[in-house]
CSV table of C-alpha atoms and ligand atoms in Angstrom, one decimal:
chain,number,residue,atom,x,y,z
A,1438,UNK,CA,-19.7,14.5,3.7
A,1439,UNK,CA,-19.5,14.9,0.1
A,1440,UNK,CA,-16.7,15.9,-2.1
A,1441,UNK,CA,-17.9,19.7,-2.1
A,1442,UNK,CA,-17.8,20.0,1.6
A,1443,UNK,CA,-14.4,21.1,2.9
A,1444,UNK,CA,-13.4,18.8,5.9
A,1445,UNK,CA,-12.5,20.4,9.1
A,1446,UNK,CA,-9.2,19.3,9.1
A,1447,UNK,CA,-8.6,20.6,12.9
A,1448,UNK,CA,-11.5,18.4,14.2
A,1449,UNK,CA,-9.7,15.5,12.1
A,1450,UNK,CA,-6.3,16.2,13.7
A,1451,UNK,CA,-7.9,16.1,17.0
A,1452,UNK,CA,-8.4,12.3,16.6
A,1453,UNK,CA,-4.5,12.0,16.1
A,1454,UNK,CA,-2.9,11.8,19.2
A,1455,UNK,CA,0.6,11.4,17.7
A,1456,UNK,CA,0.3,14.4,15.7
A,1457,UNK,CA,0.0,16.9,19.4
A,1458,UNK,CA,4.0,16.4,20.2
A,1459,UNK,CA,7.1,18.4,19.9
A,1460,UNK,CA,9.8,16.9,17.8
A,1461,UNK,CA,13.0,18.3,18.5
A,1462,UNK,CA,11.7,21.1,20.2
A,1463,UNK,CA,9.0,22.0,17.1
A,1464,UNK,CA,5.7,21.2,16.3
A,1465,UNK,CA,5.9,17.7,14.8
A,1466,UNK,CA,5.0,17.9,10.7
A,1467,UNK,CA,4.5,14.4,9.6
A,1468,UNK,CA,4.9,14.0,5.7
A,1469,UNK,CA,5.9,10.5,6.1
A,1470,UNK,CA,2.6,9.4,5.0
A,1471,UNK,CA,3.4,6.9,2.1
A,1472,UNK,CA,5.6,5.1,4.5
A,1473,UNK,CA,3.0,4.7,7.0
A,1474,UNK,CA,0.1,7.2,8.2
A,1475,UNK,CA,-1.0,8.1,11.7
A,1476,UNK,CA,-3.6,6.4,13.6
A,1477,UNK,CA,-6.9,7.8,14.8
A,1478,UNK,CA,-7.8,7.3,18.6
A,1479,UNK,CA,-10.9,5.0,17.4
A,1480,UNK,CA,-7.9,2.5,15.6
A,1481,UNK,CA,-5.8,2.6,18.7
A,1482,UNK,CA,-9.4,2.5,21.0
A,1483,UNK,CA,-10.1,-0.6,19.2
A,1484,UNK,CA,-6.7,-2.5,19.9
A,1485,UNK,CA,-7.0,-1.5,23.8
A,1486,UNK,CA,-10.2,-2.4,23.9
A,1487,UNK,CA,-9.4,-6.4,22.3
A,1488,UNK,CA,-6.5,-6.9,24.8
A,1489,UNK,CA,-8.5,-5.6,27.7
A,1490,UNK,CA,-11.8,-6.8,27.2
A,1491,UNK,CA,-11.9,-9.9,24.8
A,1492,UNK,CA,-8.4,-11.0,24.1
A,1493,UNK,CA,-8.8,-14.7,23.0
A,1494,UNK,CA,-7.8,-16.7,19.5
A,1495,UNK,CA,-10.4,-17.0,17.3
A,1496,UNK,CA,-12.7,-19.7,15.3
A,1497,UNK,CA,-11.3,-22.8,17.2
A,1498,UNK,CA,-13.0,-21.6,20.9
A,1499,UNK,CA,-16.8,-21.9,21.8
A,1500,UNK,CA,-16.4,-19.7,24.6
A,1501,UNK,CA,-17.8,-16.4,25.0
A,1502,UNK,CA,-14.7,-14.3,24.7
A,1503,UNK,CA,-13.6,-16.5,21.6
A,1504,UNK,CA,-16.9,-15.9,20.1
A,1505,UNK,CA,-16.9,-12.0,20.5
A,1506,UNK,CA,-13.1,-11.9,19.3
A,1507,UNK,CA,-14.5,-14.3,15.9
A,1508,UNK,CA,-17.1,-12.0,15.4
A,1509,UNK,CA,-15.3,-8.8,15.6
A,1510,UNK,CA,-12.4,-10.5,13.3
A,1511,UNK,CA,-15.2,-11.8,10.6
A,1512,UNK,CA,-16.6,-8.4,10.9
A,1513,UNK,CA,-13.4,-6.8,9.6
A,1514,UNK,CA,-13.4,-9.7,6.4
A,1515,UNK,CA,-16.9,-8.4,5.6
A,1516,UNK,CA,-15.8,-4.6,5.9
A,1517,UNK,CA,-12.7,-5.2,3.3
A,1518,UNK,CA,-14.8,-7.3,1.1
A,1519,UNK,CA,-17.1,-4.0,0.7
A,1520,UNK,CA,-14.0,-1.6,0.9
A,1521,UNK,CA,-12.7,-3.4,-2.3
A,1522,UNK,CA,-16.0,-4.5,-3.5
A,1523,UNK,CA,-15.0,-8.1,-3.4
A,1524,UNK,CA,-17.8,-10.7,-5.1
A,1525,UNK,CA,-17.4,-12.6,-1.7
A,1526,UNK,CA,-15.8,-13.0,1.7
A,1527,UNK,CA,-14.1,-16.1,1.0
A,1528,UNK,CA,-12.1,-13.5,-1.5
A,1529,UNK,CA,-10.7,-11.9,1.1
A,1530,UNK,CA,-7.4,-13.5,3.0
A,1531,UNK,CA,-5.6,-11.6,5.8
A,1532,UNK,CA,-2.3,-11.5,5.5
A,1533,UNK,CA,0.4,-9.3,7.3
A,1534,UNK,CA,0.2,-6.8,4.5
A,1535,UNK,CA,1.2,-6.4,0.9
A,1536,UNK,CA,4.5,-7.8,1.1
A,1537,UNK,CA,3.2,-11.2,2.5
A,1538,UNK,CA,0.2,-10.9,0.0
A,1539,UNK,CA,2.6,-10.6,-3.0
A,1540,UNK,CA,4.8,-13.5,-1.5
A,1541,UNK,CA,1.7,-15.8,-1.1
A,1542,UNK,CA,0.9,-15.4,-5.1
A,1543,UNK,CA,4.4,-15.8,-6.0
A,1544,UNK,CA,4.9,-18.8,-4.0
A,1545,UNK,CA,1.5,-20.8,-4.6
A,1546,UNK,CA,0.3,-19.4,-8.4
A,1547,UNK,CA,3.8,-18.9,-9.1
A,1548,UNK,CA,4.8,-22.7,-8.2
A,1549,UNK,CA,1.9,-24.3,-9.2
A,1550,UNK,CA,1.5,-22.6,-12.5
A,1551,UNK,CA,4.8,-20.9,-14.2
A,1552,UNK,CA,7.0,-23.0,-16.4
A,1553,UNK,CA,10.3,-22.6,-18.2
A,1554,UNK,CA,9.8,-20.4,-20.9
A,1555,UNK,CA,7.2,-18.4,-19.1
A,1556,UNK,CA,7.0,-14.8,-18.8
A,1557,UNK,CA,6.4,-12.4,-15.7
A,1558,UNK,CA,5.9,-8.6,-16.4
A,1559,UNK,CA,6.3,-6.3,-13.6
A,1560,UNK,CA,6.9,-2.3,-14.1
A,1561,UNK,CA,10.0,-0.1,-13.8
A,1562,UNK,CA,7.9,1.6,-10.9
A,1563,UNK,CA,7.8,-1.2,-8.5
A,1564,UNK,CA,8.5,-1.2,-5.0
A,1565,UNK,CA,10.9,-4.2,-3.8
A,1566,UNK,CA,8.2,-6.3,-2.6
A,1567,UNK,CA,6.6,-6.3,-6.2
A,1568,UNK,CA,10.0,-7.1,-7.6
A,1569,UNK,CA,11.8,-9.5,-5.5
A,1570,UNK,CA,9.3,-12.2,-5.0
A,1571,UNK,CA,9.0,-12.7,-8.8
A,1572,UNK,CA,12.8,-13.0,-9.2
A,1573,UNK,CA,12.9,-15.6,-6.7
A,1574,UNK,CA,10.0,-17.7,-8.5
A,1575,UNK,CA,11.3,-16.7,-12.1
A,1576,UNK,CA,14.7,-18.3,-10.8
A,1577,UNK,CA,13.4,-21.1,-9.7
A,1578,UNK,CA,10.8,-22.0,-12.7
A,1579,UNK,CA,13.3,-20.7,-15.7
A,1580,UNK,CA,10.6,-18.0,-16.4
A,1581,UNK,CA,11.4,-14.4,-17.2
A,1582,UNK,CA,11.1,-10.9,-15.7
A,1583,UNK,CA,10.3,-8.4,-18.1
A,1584,UNK,CA,10.0,-4.9,-16.9
A,1585,UNK,CA,7.9,-2.3,-18.5
A,1586,UNK,CA,10.0,1.3,-18.8
A,1587,UNK,CA,9.2,4.6,-17.3
A,1588,UNK,CA,9.0,7.7,-19.0
A,1589,UNK,CA,11.1,10.7,-17.7
A,1590,UNK,CA,7.7,12.3,-16.1
A,1591,UNK,CA,7.4,8.5,-13.8
A,1592,UNK,CA,4.7,7.3,-16.5
A,1593,UNK,CA,4.8,3.8,-17.7
A,1594,UNK,CA,5.5,3.3,-21.5
A,1595,UNK,CA,2.0,1.8,-22.2
A,1596,UNK,CA,3.0,1.1,-25.9
A,1597,UNK,CA,6.2,-0.5,-24.6
A,1598,UNK,CA,3.7,-2.9,-22.3
A,1599,UNK,CA,1.8,-3.8,-25.0
A,1600,UNK,CA,4.4,-5.3,-27.1
A,1601,UNK,CA,6.0,-7.0,-23.8
A,1602,UNK,CA,2.6,-8.8,-23.7
A,1603,UNK,CA,2.4,-12.2,-25.5
A,1604,UNK,CA,1.1,-15.5,-25.3
A,1605,UNK,CA,4.1,-16.7,-22.5
A,1606,UNK,CA,3.1,-13.8,-20.2
A,1607,UNK,CA,1.8,-15.6,-17.1
A,1608,UNK,CA,1.1,-12.5,-14.8
A,1609,UNK,CA,1.3,-9.0,-14.7
A,1610,UNK,CA,2.1,-7.4,-11.3
A,1611,UNK,CA,2.1,-3.6,-11.2
A,1612,UNK,CA,1.4,-1.2,-8.3
A,1613,UNK,CA,-1.9,1.1,-8.2
A,1614,UNK,CA,0.1,4.2,-7.4
A,1615,UNK,CA,3.8,4.5,-7.3
A,1616,UNK,CA,5.2,4.7,-3.7
A,1617,UNK,CA,8.5,7.1,-4.9
A,1618,UNK,CA,6.7,9.2,-7.7
A,1619,UNK,CA,3.0,9.0,-6.7
A,1620,UNK,CA,2.2,8.0,-10.4
A,1621,UNK,CA,-1.4,6.5,-10.5
A,1622,UNK,CA,-1.4,3.9,-13.2
A,1623,UNK,CA,-3.8,2.9,-15.7
A,1624,UNK,CA,-4.8,0.1,-13.9
A,1625,UNK,CA,-8.2,-0.9,-15.7
A,1626,UNK,CA,-6.3,-0.6,-19.0
A,1627,UNK,CA,-3.3,-3.1,-17.8
A,1628,UNK,CA,-5.5,-5.6,-17.0
A,1629,UNK,CA,-7.9,-5.5,-19.7
A,1630,UNK,CA,-4.5,-6.1,-22.0
A,1631,UNK,CA,-3.1,-8.5,-20.1
A,1632,UNK,CA,-6.3,-10.7,-20.0
A,1633,UNK,CA,-6.7,-10.7,-23.7
A,1634,UNK,CA,-3.3,-12.8,-24.0
A,1635,UNK,CA,-4.6,-15.3,-20.8
A,1636,UNK,CA,-2.5,-13.5,-18.2
A,1637,UNK,CA,-3.8,-12.8,-14.3
A,1638,UNK,CA,-3.2,-9.5,-12.9
A,1639,UNK,CA,-2.0,-8.9,-9.3
A,1640,UNK,CA,-2.6,-5.2,-8.5
A,1641,UNK,CA,-0.3,-3.7,-5.5
A,1642,UNK,CA,-2.7,-1.5,-3.8
A,1643,UNK,CA,-0.5,-0.4,-1.0
A,1644,UNK,CA,-0.2,3.3,-2.1
A,1645,UNK,CA,-4.0,3.6,-3.4
A,1646,UNK,CA,-6.2,2.3,-0.4
A,1647,UNK,CA,-5.8,5.4,1.1
A,1648,UNK,CA,-6.6,7.7,-1.1
A,1649,UNK,CA,-8.1,5.9,-4.4
A,1650,UNK,CA,-11.6,4.1,-4.7
A,1651,UNK,CA,-10.8,0.2,-5.3
A,1652,UNK,CA,-13.5,-1.5,-7.3
A,1653,UNK,CA,-11.7,-5.0,-8.0
A,1654,UNK,CA,-15.0,-6.6,-9.8
A,1655,UNK,CA,-14.8,-3.4,-11.7
A,1656,UNK,CA,-11.2,-3.8,-12.6
A,1657,UNK,CA,-11.6,-7.0,-13.0
A,1658,UNK,CA,-8.1,-7.7,-11.1
A,1659,UNK,CA,-7.1,-11.5,-10.4
A,1660,UNK,CA,-5.5,-10.6,-6.9
A,1661,UNK,CA,-5.2,-6.9,-5.5
A,1662,UNK,CA,-2.9,-6.3,-2.2
A,1663,UNK,CA,-4.0,-3.8,0.7
A,1664,UNK,CA,-1.6,-3.1,3.7
A,1665,UNK,CA,-3.6,-2.0,6.9
A,1666,UNK,CA,-0.9,0.4,8.1
A,1667,UNK,CA,-1.1,2.8,5.0
A,1668,UNK,CA,-4.8,3.3,5.7
A,1669,UNK,CA,-4.9,4.4,9.0
A,1670,UNK,CA,-4.8,1.0,10.8
A,1671,UNK,CA,-2.5,-0.8,12.6
A,1672,UNK,CA,0.9,-2.7,11.4
A,1673,UNK,CA,1.4,-6.2,10.6
A,1674,UNK,CA,-2.2,-6.7,8.8
A,1675,UNK,CA,-3.2,-6.4,5.3
A,1676,UNK,CA,-5.1,-8.7,2.8
A,1677,UNK,CA,-4.7,-10.2,-0.3
A,1678,UNK,CA,-8.2,-10.2,-2.4
A,1679,UNK,CA,-8.3,-13.0,-5.2
A,1680,UNK,CA,-10.8,-14.0,-7.5
A,1681,UNK,CA,-12.2,-17.1,-5.7
A,1682,UNK,CA,-12.2,-19.1,-9.3
A,1683,UNK,CA,-8.4,-18.6,-9.1
A,1684,UNK,CA,-7.8,-18.8,-5.2
A,1685,UNK,CA,-9.4,-22.4,-5.6
A,1686,UNK,CA,-7.0,-23.7,-7.9
A,1687,UNK,CA,-3.9,-22.5,-5.8
A,1688,UNK,CA,-2.3,-24.7,-3.3
A,1689,UNK,CA,-1.8,-23.6,0.2
A,1690,UNK,CA,1.0,-21.3,1.4
A,1691,UNK,CA,1.7,-22.1,5.0
A,1692,UNK,CA,0.7,-25.5,6.8
A,1693,UNK,CA,-0.4,-25.3,10.4
A,1694,UNK,CA,-3.7,-24.9,12.3
A,1695,UNK,CA,-6.7,-23.7,10.6
A,1696,UNK,CA,-6.1,-24.2,7.2
A,1697,UNK,CA,-6.8,-27.9,7.6
A,1698,UNK,CA,-10.1,-29.8,7.2
A,1699,UNK,CA,-8.5,-33.1,8.6
A,1700,UNK,CA,-5.1,-34.3,9.4
A,1701,UNK,CA,-4.1,-38.0,9.4
A,1702,UNK,CA,-0.5,-38.4,9.1
A,1703,UNK,CA,-1.0,-40.4,5.5
A,1704,UNK,CA,-3.1,-37.2,4.5
A,1705,UNK,CA,-4.2,-33.9,5.4
A,1706,UNK,CA,-7.4,-32.2,3.4
A,1707,UNK,CA,-7.3,-28.3,3.3
A,1708,UNK,CA,-9.8,-26.0,4.8
A,1709,UNK,CA,-12.3,-23.9,2.4
A,1710,UNK,CA,-11.7,-20.2,1.6
A,1711,UNK,CA,-10.5,-18.1,2.8
A,1712,UNK,CA,-8.9,-20.0,5.7
A,1713,UNK,CA,-7.1,-22.1,3.4
A,1714,UNK,CA,-4.4,-19.6,3.3
A,1715,UNK,CA,-4.6,-18.5,6.7
A,1716,UNK,CA,-2.7,-21.0,8.9
A,1717,UNK,CA,-2.0,-20.5,12.7
A,1718,UNK,CA,-3.0,-17.8,14.8
A,1719,UNK,CA,-3.7,-14.5,12.8
A,1720,UNK,CA,-3.0,-11.1,13.7
A,1721,UNK,CA,-6.2,-10.9,15.5
A,1722,UNK,CA,-6.0,-7.7,17.4
A,1723,UNK,CA,-4.5,-5.5,14.1
A,1724,UNK,CA,-7.3,-7.0,11.9
A,1725,UNK,CA,-10.2,-6.0,14.7
A,1726,UNK,CA,-8.5,-2.5,14.6
A,1727,UNK,CA,-8.3,-2.3,10.9
A,1728,UNK,CA,-12.3,-2.3,10.7
A,1729,UNK,CA,-12.1,1.2,12.4
A,1730,UNK,CA,-9.7,2.3,10.3
A,1731,UNK,CA,-12.3,1.3,7.2
A,1732,UNK,CA,-14.9,3.2,9.1
A,1733,UNK,CA,-12.7,6.5,9.6
A,1734,UNK,CA,-12.1,6.7,6.1
A,1735,UNK,CA,-15.7,5.7,5.2
A,1736,UNK,CA,-17.2,8.3,7.6
A,1737,UNK,CA,-15.0,11.1,5.9
A,1738,UNK,CA,-15.1,9.7,2.2
A,1739,UNK,CA,-12.2,9.0,-0.1
A,1740,UNK,CA,-13.1,11.7,-2.3
A,1741,UNK,CA,-12.9,14.1,0.6
A,1742,UNK,CA,-9.4,12.7,1.5
A,1743,UNK,CA,-8.1,12.6,-1.9
A,1744,UNK,CA,-9.2,16.4,-2.7
A,1745,UNK,CA,-7.6,17.8,0.3
A,1746,UNK,CA,-4.7,15.6,-0.6
A,1747,UNK,CA,-4.4,17.1,-3.8
A,1748,UNK,CA,-5.0,20.6,-2.6
A,1749,UNK,CA,-1.9,20.0,-0.4
A,1750,UNK,CA,0.4,18.3,-3.4
A,1751,UNK,CA,-0.5,21.5,-5.7
A,1752,UNK,CA,0.1,24.0,-2.8
A,1753,UNK,CA,3.5,22.4,-2.1
A,1754,UNK,CA,4.6,22.4,-5.7
A,1755,UNK,CA,3.9,25.4,-6.5
A,1756,UNK,CA,5.3,27.0,-2.9
A,1757,UNK,CA,8.6,25.1,-3.3
A,1758,UNK,CA,8.8,25.7,-6.9
A,1759,UNK,CA,11.1,28.8,-6.1
A,1760,UNK,CA,13.8,26.7,-3.8
A,1761,UNK,CA,16.9,26.9,-5.5
A,1762,UNK,CA,18.2,23.8,-7.0
A,1763,UNK,CA,15.0,21.7,-6.6
A,1764,UNK,CA,14.2,19.0,-9.2
A,1765,UNK,CA,10.9,17.3,-8.9
A,1766,UNK,CA,11.2,13.5,-9.6
A,1767,UNK,CA,7.9,12.2,-10.6
A,1768,UNK,CA,5.4,14.7,-12.4
A,1769,UNK,CA,3.1,12.6,-13.9
A,1770,UNK,CA,-0.5,14.6,-14.5
A,1771,UNK,CA,-2.2,11.9,-12.4
A,1772,UNK,CA,-0.9,11.4,-9.2
A,1773,UNK,CA,-1.3,10.4,-5.4
A,1774,UNK,CA,-0.5,13.1,-3.0
A,1775,UNK,CA,3.7,12.0,-3.2
A,1776,UNK,CA,6.3,14.5,-4.2
A,1777,UNK,CA,9.8,13.4,-4.7
A,1778,UNK,CA,12.5,15.8,-5.3
A,1779,UNK,CA,16.2,16.5,-5.1
A,1780,UNK,CA,18.3,19.8,-4.4
A,1781,UNK,CA,21.4,20.5,-6.5
A,1782,UNK,CA,24.1,19.9,-4.5
A,1783,UNK,CA,23.3,19.0,-1.3
A,1784,UNK,CA,22.5,14.8,-0.2
A,1785,UNK,CA,19.2,14.2,0.5
A,1786,UNK,CA,19.7,12.6,3.6
A,1787,UNK,CA,21.5,15.9,5.1
A,1788,UNK,CA,18.2,17.6,3.9
A,1789,UNK,CA,16.3,14.8,6.0
A,1790,UNK,CA,18.3,15.7,9.0
A,1791,UNK,CA,18.1,19.2,8.8
A,1792,UNK,CA,14.0,18.9,8.2
A,1793,UNK,CA,14.3,16.4,11.1
A,1794,UNK,CA,16.0,19.2,13.3
A,1795,UNK,CA,12.9,21.3,12.8
A,1796,UNK,CA,10.1,18.8,13.3
A,1797,UNK,CA,9.4,17.8,10.0
A,1798,UNK,CA,9.1,14.2,9.0
A,1799,UNK,CA,9.9,13.1,5.6
A,1800,UNK,CA,12.0,10.1,3.7
A,1801,UNK,CA,15.0,10.3,2.1
A,1802,UNK,CA,16.7,7.4,0.2
A,1803,UNK,CA,15.7,5.0,-2.3
A,1804,UNK,CA,12.0,4.1,-1.1
A,1805,UNK,CA,12.7,0.6,-1.3
A,1806,UNK,CA,12.9,1.5,-5.5
A,1807,UNK,CA,16.2,0.9,-6.2
A,1808,UNK,CA,16.0,0.1,-10.0
A,1809,UNK,CA,13.9,3.2,-10.1
A,1810,UNK,CA,16.3,5.4,-8.9
A,1811,UNK,CA,18.9,3.9,-11.1
A,1812,UNK,CA,16.3,4.6,-14.0
A,1813,UNK,CA,16.8,8.2,-13.2
A,1814,UNK,CA,20.4,8.1,-12.4
A,1815,UNK,CA,19.9,9.0,-8.6
A,1816,UNK,CA,20.6,7.4,-5.3
A,1817,UNK,CA,17.6,8.7,-3.8
A,1818,UNK,CA,15.4,11.6,-3.5
A,1819,UNK,CA,13.4,13.5,-0.5
A,1820,UNK,CA,9.9,12.5,-0.6
A,1821,UNK,CA,7.2,14.2,1.0
A,1822,UNK,CA,4.0,12.7,1.3
A,1823,UNK,CA,0.7,14.1,2.5
A,1824,UNK,CA,-2.5,13.2,4.4
A,1825,UNK,CA,-6.1,14.0,5.3
A,1826,UNK,CA,-4.4,15.7,8.8
A,1827,UNK,CA,-2.0,17.7,7.0
A,1828,UNK,CA,-2.3,21.7,6.4
A,1829,UNK,CA,-0.8,24.0,4.4
A,1830,UNK,CA,0.6,25.9,7.1
A,1831,UNK,CA,3.0,22.9,7.6
A,1832,UNK,CA,3.8,23.1,4.1
A,1833,UNK,CA,4.8,26.8,4.5
A,1834,UNK,CA,6.9,25.8,7.4
A,1835,UNK,CA,8.8,23.1,5.2
A,1836,UNK,CA,9.2,25.2,2.7
A,1837,UNK,CA,11.0,27.6,5.0
A,1838,UNK,CA,13.0,24.8,6.6
A,1839,UNK,CA,14.0,23.9,2.9
A,1840,UNK,CA,15.3,27.2,2.2
A,1841,UNK,CA,17.0,27.4,5.0
A,1842,UNK,CA,18.7,24.3,4.3
A,1843,UNK,CA,19.6,25.7,0.8
A,1844,UNK,CA,20.9,29.0,2.6
A,1845,UNK,CA,22.9,26.8,5.1
A,1846,UNK,CA,24.9,24.4,2.6
A,1847,UNK,CA,25.4,27.3,0.1
A,1848,UNK,CA,29.5,27.2,-0.9
B,1133,PMP,N1,4.4,-1.7,-2.5
B,1133,PMP,C1,4.5,-0.6,-2.5
B,1133,PMP,C2,3.8,0.7,-3.6
B,1133,PMP,C3,4.5,0.3,-0.8
B,1133,PMP,O1,4.6,1.6,-0.8
B,1133,PMP,C4,4.9,-0.7,0.0
B,1133,PMP,C5,5.3,-0.2,1.6
B,1133,PMP,N2,6.1,1.0,1.3
B,1133,PMP,C6,5.0,-2.0,0.1
B,1133,PMP,C7,4.5,-2.5,-1.3
B,1133,PMP,C8,5.3,-3.0,0.9
B,1133,PMP,O2,4.2,-2.7,1.9
B,1133,PMP,P1,4.5,-3.7,3.5
B,1133,PMP,O3,5.7,-3.0,4.0
B,1133,PMP,O4,3.4,-3.1,4.1
B,1133,PMP,O5,3.9,-4.8,3.3
């Protein structure tokens, strides 16, 4: 399928069993895709097939089921390698998701290489999981956390970022796309500026994986983090991509089985990449099913997915513009299909609850970006986020529901 072929949304919707239900007596309209998106049948089938057909622990067994499970698990590693265009499978480490991937880097790279007086730069757009691990390691190492300011439209101040960079900068951590505002960050330029100062760069790709083409070699990023559950895959799985030469210099994260070569009470030697960072029994079923999520995305094409989502985003912004008191939070020209808003005089929780009563699922609150909400002087927003299976008719229903909310709440 190419970008010029409009996808058959009804055919796509048929692949997602969860969508075909009523919530509070109304057909479910799922606009909380930035929190987690829904799973196609092929992903669900992969989970069932593993547990009902070849459940076994991986890597250590020589029996048939263990070999099947290991093969399926390692197939996903190769798929994810291709998905981000990494140079080698050794650069793909399975984690529970972006949160664990970032914590892994902070706890190993940060612990090994940060010193007192060093600086770490993040942006004002970050999710708590790309803030707190850096605060923790900076506290421990007496390093300083610096924050790139955010403009009113939700874009980062690139000039301010350049001024923050210095020989003290050890690492820059920034999202590819913001979960609260949808802003797509100029990560390639950020990486090249940071590298000029010898800093390494970690990209939080949680909101990019299902929508944007990711080419870690082209970006030249040092680390890239992905959560399976935000790209049609199961929860509890994800990857950390890291450049091999950097991963090799990092100490292990957790100790245990699988990450070792040899253990004696006197000394332990560690396994090769990527297993050095994969202690213990991993989330086998979910990693195996992630491969089907990759297949689902590849079969459609990310350009097709992104084009449909953008159409929905533009349609929503156009249709909802007339709602009395609505104010957009996040109006960058370059966005994924995420739209935050507030409505004057109505609490975002009330809006969320009233939409839920009409079967519409949106996210309300601070979206794990409290400092960003502070920056806009608000406690939270209503966030609608669109996916390939959403339709314009669903947006019409939400806009209608929002108009009813405003009328109902009128003094
Ligand atoms: N970063 C961003 C931008 C996110 O949207 C999320 C999930 N909301 C995370 C990090 C954390 O991802 P996870 O909970 O899958 O570890």
